Coordinates of C-alpha atoms and ligand atoms in Angstrom, one line a residue:
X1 CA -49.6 154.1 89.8
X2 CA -53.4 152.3 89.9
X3 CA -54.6 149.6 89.2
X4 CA -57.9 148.7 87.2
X5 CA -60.6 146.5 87.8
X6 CA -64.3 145.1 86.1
X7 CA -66.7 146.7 87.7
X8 CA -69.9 146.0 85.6
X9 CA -70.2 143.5 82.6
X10 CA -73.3 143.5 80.2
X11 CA -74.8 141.8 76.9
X12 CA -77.2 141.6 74.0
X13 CA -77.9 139.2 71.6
X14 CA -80.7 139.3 69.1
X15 CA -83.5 137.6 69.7
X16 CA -83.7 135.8 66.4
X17 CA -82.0 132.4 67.2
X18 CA -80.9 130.7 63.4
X19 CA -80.5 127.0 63.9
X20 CA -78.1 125.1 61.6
X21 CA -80.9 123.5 60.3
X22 CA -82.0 126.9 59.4
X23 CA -78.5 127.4 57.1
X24 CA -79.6 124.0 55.9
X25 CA -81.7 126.1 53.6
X26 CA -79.9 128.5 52.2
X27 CA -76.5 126.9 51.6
X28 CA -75.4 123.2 51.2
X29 CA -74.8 122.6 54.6
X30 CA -75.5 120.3 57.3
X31 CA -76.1 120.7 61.1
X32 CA -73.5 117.8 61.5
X33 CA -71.0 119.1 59.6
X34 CA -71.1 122.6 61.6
X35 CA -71.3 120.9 65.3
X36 CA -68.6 118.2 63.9
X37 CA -66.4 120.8 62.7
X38 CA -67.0 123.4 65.3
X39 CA -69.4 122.7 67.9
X40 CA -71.9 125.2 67.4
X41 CA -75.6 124.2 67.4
X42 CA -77.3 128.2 66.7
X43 CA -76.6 131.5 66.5
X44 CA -78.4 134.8 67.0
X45 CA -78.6 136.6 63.5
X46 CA -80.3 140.1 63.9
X47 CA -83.7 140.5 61.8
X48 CA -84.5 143.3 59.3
X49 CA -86.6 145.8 61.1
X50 CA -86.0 144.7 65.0
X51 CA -84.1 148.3 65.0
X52 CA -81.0 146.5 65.9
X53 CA -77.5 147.5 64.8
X54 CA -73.7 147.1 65.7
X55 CA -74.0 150.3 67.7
X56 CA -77.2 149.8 69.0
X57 CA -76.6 146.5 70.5
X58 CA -73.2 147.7 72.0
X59 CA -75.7 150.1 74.0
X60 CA -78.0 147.5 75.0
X61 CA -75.2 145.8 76.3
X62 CA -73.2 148.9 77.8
X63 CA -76.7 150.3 79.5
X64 CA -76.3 146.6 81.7
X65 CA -72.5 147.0 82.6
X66 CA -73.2 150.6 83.7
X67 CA -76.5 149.6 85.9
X68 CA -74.5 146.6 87.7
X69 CA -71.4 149.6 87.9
X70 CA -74.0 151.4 89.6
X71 CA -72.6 154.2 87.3
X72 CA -74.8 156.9 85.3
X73 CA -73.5 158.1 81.7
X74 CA -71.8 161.3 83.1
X75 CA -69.6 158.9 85.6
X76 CA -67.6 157.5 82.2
X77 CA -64.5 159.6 80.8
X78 CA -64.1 157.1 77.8
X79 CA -65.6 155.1 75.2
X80 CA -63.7 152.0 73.5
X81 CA -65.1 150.2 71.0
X82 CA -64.2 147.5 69.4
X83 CA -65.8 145.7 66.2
X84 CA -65.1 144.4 62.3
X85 CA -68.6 145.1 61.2
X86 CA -69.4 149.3 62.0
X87 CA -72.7 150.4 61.1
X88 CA -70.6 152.9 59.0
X89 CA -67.5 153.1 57.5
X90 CA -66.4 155.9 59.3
X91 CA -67.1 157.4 62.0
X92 CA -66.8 154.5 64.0
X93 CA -69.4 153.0 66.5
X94 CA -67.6 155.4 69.9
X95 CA -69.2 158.4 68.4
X96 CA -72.5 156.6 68.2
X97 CA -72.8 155.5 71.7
X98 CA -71.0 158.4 72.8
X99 CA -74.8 160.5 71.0
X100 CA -77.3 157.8 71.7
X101 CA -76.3 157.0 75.5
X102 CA -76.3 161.0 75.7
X103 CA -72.8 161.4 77.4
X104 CA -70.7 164.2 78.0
X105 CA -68.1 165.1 75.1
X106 CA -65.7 162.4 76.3
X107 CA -63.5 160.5 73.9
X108 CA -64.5 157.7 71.9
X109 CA -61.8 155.6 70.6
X110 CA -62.6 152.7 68.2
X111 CA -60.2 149.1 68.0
X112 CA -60.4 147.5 64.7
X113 CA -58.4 144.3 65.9
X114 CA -61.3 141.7 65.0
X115 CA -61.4 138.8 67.3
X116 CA -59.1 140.2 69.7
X117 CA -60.4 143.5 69.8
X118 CA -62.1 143.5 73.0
X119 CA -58.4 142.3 74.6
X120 CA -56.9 145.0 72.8
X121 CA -59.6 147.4 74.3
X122 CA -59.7 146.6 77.8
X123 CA -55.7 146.9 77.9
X124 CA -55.7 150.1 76.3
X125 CA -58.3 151.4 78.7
X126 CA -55.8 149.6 81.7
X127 CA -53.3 152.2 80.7
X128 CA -55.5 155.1 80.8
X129 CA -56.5 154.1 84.0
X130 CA -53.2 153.3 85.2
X131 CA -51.8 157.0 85.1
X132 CA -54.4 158.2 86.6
X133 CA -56.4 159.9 83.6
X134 CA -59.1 158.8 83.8
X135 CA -61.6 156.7 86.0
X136 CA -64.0 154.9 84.8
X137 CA -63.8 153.6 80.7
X138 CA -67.0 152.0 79.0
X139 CA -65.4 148.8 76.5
X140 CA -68.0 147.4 74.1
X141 CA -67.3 144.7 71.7
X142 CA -70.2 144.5 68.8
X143 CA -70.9 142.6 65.9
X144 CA -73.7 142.5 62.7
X145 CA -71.9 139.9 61.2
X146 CA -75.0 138.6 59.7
X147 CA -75.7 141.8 57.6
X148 CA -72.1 140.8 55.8
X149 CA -71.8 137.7 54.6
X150 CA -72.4 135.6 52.1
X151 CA -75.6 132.9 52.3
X152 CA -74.6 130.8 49.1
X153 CA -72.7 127.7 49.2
X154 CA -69.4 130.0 47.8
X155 CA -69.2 131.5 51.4
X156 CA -70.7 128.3 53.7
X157 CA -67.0 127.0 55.2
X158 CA -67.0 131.0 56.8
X159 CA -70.8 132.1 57.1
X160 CA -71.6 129.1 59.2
X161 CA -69.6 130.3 62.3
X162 CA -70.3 133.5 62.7
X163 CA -73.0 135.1 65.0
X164 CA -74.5 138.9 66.1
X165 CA -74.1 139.8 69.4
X166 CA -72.6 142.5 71.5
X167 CA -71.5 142.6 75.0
X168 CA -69.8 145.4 77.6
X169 CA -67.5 146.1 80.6
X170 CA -66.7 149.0 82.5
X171 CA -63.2 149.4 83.7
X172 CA -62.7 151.6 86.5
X173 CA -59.4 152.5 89.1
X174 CA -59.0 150.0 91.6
X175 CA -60.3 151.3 95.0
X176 CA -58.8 148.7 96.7
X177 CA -55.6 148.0 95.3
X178 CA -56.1 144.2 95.6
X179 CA -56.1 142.0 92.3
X180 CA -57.7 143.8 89.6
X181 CA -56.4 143.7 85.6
X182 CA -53.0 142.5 86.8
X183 CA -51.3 142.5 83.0
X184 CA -52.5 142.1 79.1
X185 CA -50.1 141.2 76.1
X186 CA -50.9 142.2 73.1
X187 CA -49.0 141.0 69.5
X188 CA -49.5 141.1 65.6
X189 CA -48.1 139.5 62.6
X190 CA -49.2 140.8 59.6
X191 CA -47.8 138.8 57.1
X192 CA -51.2 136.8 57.3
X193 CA -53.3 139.6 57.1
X194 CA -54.9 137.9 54.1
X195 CA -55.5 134.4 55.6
X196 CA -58.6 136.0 57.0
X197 CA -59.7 138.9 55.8
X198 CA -62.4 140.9 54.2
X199 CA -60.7 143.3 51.0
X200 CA -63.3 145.6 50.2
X201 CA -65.1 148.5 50.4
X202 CA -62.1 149.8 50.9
X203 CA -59.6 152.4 49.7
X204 CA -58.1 149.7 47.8
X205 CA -61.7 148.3 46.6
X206 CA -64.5 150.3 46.4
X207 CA -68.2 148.5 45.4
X208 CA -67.8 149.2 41.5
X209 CA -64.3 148.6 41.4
X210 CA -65.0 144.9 43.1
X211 CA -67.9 144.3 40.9
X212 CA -66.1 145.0 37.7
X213 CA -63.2 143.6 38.1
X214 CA -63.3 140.4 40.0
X215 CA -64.7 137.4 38.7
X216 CA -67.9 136.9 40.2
X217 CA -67.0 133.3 42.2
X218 CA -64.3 135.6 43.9
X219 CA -65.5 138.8 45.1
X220 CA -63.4 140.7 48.2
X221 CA -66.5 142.6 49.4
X222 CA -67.1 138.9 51.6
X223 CA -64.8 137.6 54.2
X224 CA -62.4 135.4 53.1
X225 CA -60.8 132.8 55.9
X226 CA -58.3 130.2 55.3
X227 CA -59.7 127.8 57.4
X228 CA -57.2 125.1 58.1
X229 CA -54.1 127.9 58.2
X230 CA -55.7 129.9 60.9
X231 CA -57.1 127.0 62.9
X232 CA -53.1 125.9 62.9
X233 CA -51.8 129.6 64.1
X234 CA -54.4 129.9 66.3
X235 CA -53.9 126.9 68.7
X236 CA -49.9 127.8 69.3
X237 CA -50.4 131.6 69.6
X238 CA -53.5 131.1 72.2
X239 CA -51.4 128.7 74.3
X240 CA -48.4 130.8 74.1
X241 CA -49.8 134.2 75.1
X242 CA -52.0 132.3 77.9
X243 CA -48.7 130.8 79.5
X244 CA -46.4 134.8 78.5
X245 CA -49.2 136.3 80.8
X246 CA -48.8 133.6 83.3
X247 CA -45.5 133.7 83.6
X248 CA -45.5 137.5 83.8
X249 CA -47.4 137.4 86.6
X250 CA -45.3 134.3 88.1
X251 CA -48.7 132.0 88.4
X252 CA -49.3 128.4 86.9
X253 CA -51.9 126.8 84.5
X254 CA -53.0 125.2 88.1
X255 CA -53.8 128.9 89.6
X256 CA -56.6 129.6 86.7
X257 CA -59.9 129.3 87.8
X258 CA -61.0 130.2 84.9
X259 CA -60.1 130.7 80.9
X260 CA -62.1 132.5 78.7
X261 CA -61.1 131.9 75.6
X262 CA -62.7 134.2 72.7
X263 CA -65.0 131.9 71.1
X264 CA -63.7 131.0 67.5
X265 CA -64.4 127.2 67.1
X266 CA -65.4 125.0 70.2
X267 CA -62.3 122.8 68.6
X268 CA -59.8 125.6 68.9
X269 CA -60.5 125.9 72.8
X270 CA -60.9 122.2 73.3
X271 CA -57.5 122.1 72.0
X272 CA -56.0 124.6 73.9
X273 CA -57.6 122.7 76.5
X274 CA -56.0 119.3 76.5
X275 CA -52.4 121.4 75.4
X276 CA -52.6 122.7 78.3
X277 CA -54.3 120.2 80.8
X278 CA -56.7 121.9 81.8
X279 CA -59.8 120.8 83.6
X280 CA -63.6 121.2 82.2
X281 CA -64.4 123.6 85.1
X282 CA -61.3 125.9 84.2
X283 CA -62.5 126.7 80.6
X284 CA -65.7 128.7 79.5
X285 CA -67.4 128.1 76.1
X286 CA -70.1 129.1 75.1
X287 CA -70.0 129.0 70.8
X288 CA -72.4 126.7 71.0
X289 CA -75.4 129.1 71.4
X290 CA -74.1 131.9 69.4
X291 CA -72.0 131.2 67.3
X292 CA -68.3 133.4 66.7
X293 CA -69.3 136.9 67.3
X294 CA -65.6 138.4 67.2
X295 CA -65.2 141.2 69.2
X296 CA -68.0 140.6 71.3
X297 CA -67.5 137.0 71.8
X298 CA -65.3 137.6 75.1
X299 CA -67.8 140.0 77.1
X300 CA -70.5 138.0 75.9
X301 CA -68.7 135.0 77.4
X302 CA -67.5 136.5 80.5
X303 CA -70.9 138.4 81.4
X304 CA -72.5 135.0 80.5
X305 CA -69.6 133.5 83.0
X306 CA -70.3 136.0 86.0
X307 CA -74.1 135.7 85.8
X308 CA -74.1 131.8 86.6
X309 CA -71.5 132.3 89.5
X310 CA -68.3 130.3 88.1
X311 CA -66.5 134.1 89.0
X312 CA -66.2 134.5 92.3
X313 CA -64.0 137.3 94.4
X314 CA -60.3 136.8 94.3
X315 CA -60.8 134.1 91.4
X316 CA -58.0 133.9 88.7
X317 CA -59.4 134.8 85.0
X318 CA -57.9 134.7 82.2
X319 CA -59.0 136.0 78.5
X320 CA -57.5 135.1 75.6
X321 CA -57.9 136.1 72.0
X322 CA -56.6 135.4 68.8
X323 CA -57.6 136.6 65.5
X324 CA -57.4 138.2 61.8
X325 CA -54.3 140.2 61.5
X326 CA -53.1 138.0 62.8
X327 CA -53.6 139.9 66.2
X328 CA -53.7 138.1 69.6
X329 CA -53.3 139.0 73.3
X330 CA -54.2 138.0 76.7
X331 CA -55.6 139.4 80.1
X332 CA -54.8 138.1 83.4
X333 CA -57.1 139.3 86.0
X334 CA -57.6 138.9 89.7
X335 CA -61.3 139.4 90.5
Ligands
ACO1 N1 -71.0 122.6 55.3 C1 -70.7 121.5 54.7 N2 -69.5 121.3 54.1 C2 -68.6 122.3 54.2 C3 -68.9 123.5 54.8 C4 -70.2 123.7 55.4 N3 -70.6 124.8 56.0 N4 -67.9 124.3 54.7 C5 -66.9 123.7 54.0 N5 -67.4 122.4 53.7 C6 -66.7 121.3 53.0 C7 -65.6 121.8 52.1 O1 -66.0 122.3 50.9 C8 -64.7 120.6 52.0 O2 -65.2 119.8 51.0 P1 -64.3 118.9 50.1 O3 -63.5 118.0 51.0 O4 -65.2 118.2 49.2 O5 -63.4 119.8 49.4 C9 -64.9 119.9 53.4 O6 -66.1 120.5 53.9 C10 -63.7 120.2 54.3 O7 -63.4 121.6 54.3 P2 -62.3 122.2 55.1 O8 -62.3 123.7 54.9 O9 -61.0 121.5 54.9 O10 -62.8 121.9 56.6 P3 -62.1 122.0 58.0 O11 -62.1 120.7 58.6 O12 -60.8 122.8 57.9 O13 -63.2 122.9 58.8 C11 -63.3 125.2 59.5 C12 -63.4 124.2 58.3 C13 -64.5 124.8 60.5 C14 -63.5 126.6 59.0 C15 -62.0 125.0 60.2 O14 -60.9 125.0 59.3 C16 -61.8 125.9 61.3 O15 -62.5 126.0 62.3 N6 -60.7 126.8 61.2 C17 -60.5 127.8 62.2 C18 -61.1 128.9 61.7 C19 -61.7 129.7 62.8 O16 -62.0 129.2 63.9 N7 -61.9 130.9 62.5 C20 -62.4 131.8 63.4 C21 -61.3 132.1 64.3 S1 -60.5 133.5 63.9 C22 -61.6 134.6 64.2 O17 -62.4 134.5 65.0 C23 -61.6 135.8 63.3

């Protein structure tokens, strides 16, 4: 059997930065509140008319991994994407890289697991690479979060923490045979599903159906998040999947050089933190510039991580994810 590795990590945000000062503005909100609460200080919001788009960032992004790969389109026998906020609402954003990146009729698979889609993407694409079937997979995680939610006060406790952004890694078989994606552990409980959610459009809710029959203080066509519940699941199942890929792998909290921890609320990781003693160096955050962008929030994180040299060869890295479903899951790599 092989084993797979990262062999080119990419990202794009958009340029337009929205301060919380900016929110200030359009919601009763404070930029106080937002860092108190969650530690972020801006996030990137794409603009109407700088031609961005879930898809299209996810190829600004993947075009990076693939250069640093030193891979050209035809090299990749899979697309995986992973997002909550398609540019349609079906087909999903694979097909569209798969046209605008101009690659070969390969399969494009997309992961609707929110915030731990990009963990549930790069262990699917460990298995396809594990058997030998394919080579080298392109994992995207993007997000136009902007473009859905709701600006009044009604939505402010969810609107202010998430951000746009997209970010990409190519997975490829293991040359070597050293380190590589050593194991990822994926779970679900969907008794919460509605603890953070987003209802319609939908089979169950379509746009006129929502309009006509919800009262207009509670409409399901914006995200709904129980703030307070999911901060509380959040903190036991990140810890816990951290420590079941750890121990799969018989390795310490000491060995990890470094945690990425999908980027949900600068409190959630600092708590995970201090739970599990770990050390400033050994933890990566980076909410603070842009915000929660979901499914992108790890590769954004862990291409922001590799560029400024805190991943070195042979280091210990460890992602971890948690998110609506609930879904969670972890990666344990050696690099
Ligand atoms: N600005 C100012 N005041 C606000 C805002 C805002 N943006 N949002 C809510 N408030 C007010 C509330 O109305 C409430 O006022 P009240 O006391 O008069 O009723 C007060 O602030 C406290 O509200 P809570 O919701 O209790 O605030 P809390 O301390 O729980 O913080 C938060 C809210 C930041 C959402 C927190 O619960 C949290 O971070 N939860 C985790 C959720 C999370 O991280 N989700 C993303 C991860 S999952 C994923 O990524 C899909």
């Amino acid at each position: 059997m092989y084993t797979s590795k990262i062999t080119g990590l990419g990202h794009y945000v958009p340029e337009n930065v929205v301060t919380n000062d900016d929110l200030s503005k359009l919601m009763d909100t404070n930029d106080a509140w937002i860092q108190e609460r969650t530690g972020i200080k801006e996030r990137r919001h794409i603009k109407k008319g700088d031609g961005n788009s879930t898809s299209i960032m996810g190829v600004k992004a993947a075009t990076i991994a693939l250069e640093r790969a030193g891979l050209g389109t035809d090299a990749i026998d899979m697309i995986i994407f992973a997002t909550l906020s398609p540019d349609m609402y079906f087909p999903g954003g694979g097909v569209e890289v798969q046209e605008m990146m101009g690659m070969r009729t390969i399969p494009a698979l997309d992961v609707r697991n929110q915030c731990s889609g990009f963990v549930y993407a790069i262990s699917v694409a460990d298995q396809f690479i594990k058997t030998g079937m394919y080579k080298h997979i392109l994992v995207i995680g993007s997000e136009n979060h902007s473009g859905g939610l709701d600006f009044s006060d009604r939505g402010r406790s969810v609107s202010v923490i998430f951000g746009d952004g997209a970010g990409a890694a190519v997975i490829s078989r293991n040359e070597s045979g050293k380190g590589g994606i050593l194991s990822t552990h994926l779970h679900s409980e969907g008794k919460h599903k509605d603890e953070l959610s987003l209802q319609g459009p939908s089979t169950e809710y379509w746009v006129p159906q929502i309009i006509a029959e919800n009262p207009q203080e509670d409409i399901p066509y914006y995200p709904y998040m129980n703030g307070q519940f999911v901060f509380k699941h959040a903190i036991v199942r990140f810890a816990e999947v951290i420590q079941e890929g750890l121990d799969a792998n018989n390795l310490k909290v000491s060995d990890i050089d470094l945690l990425i921890p999908h980027q949900a609320n600068l409190r959630i990781s600092q708590f995970i933190q201090q739970k599990m003693k770990l050390r400033d160096e050994q933890v990566f955050n980076n909410i603070q510039k842009y915000g929660n962008t979901t499914a992108a929030s790890i590769p954004i994180a862990l291409t922001e991580a590799w560029e400024e040299g805190k991943i070195k060869e042979g280091d210990l890295v460890v992602l971890a994810a948690f998110g609506s479903g609930f879904t969670w899951g972890s990666a344990i790599i050696r690099w």
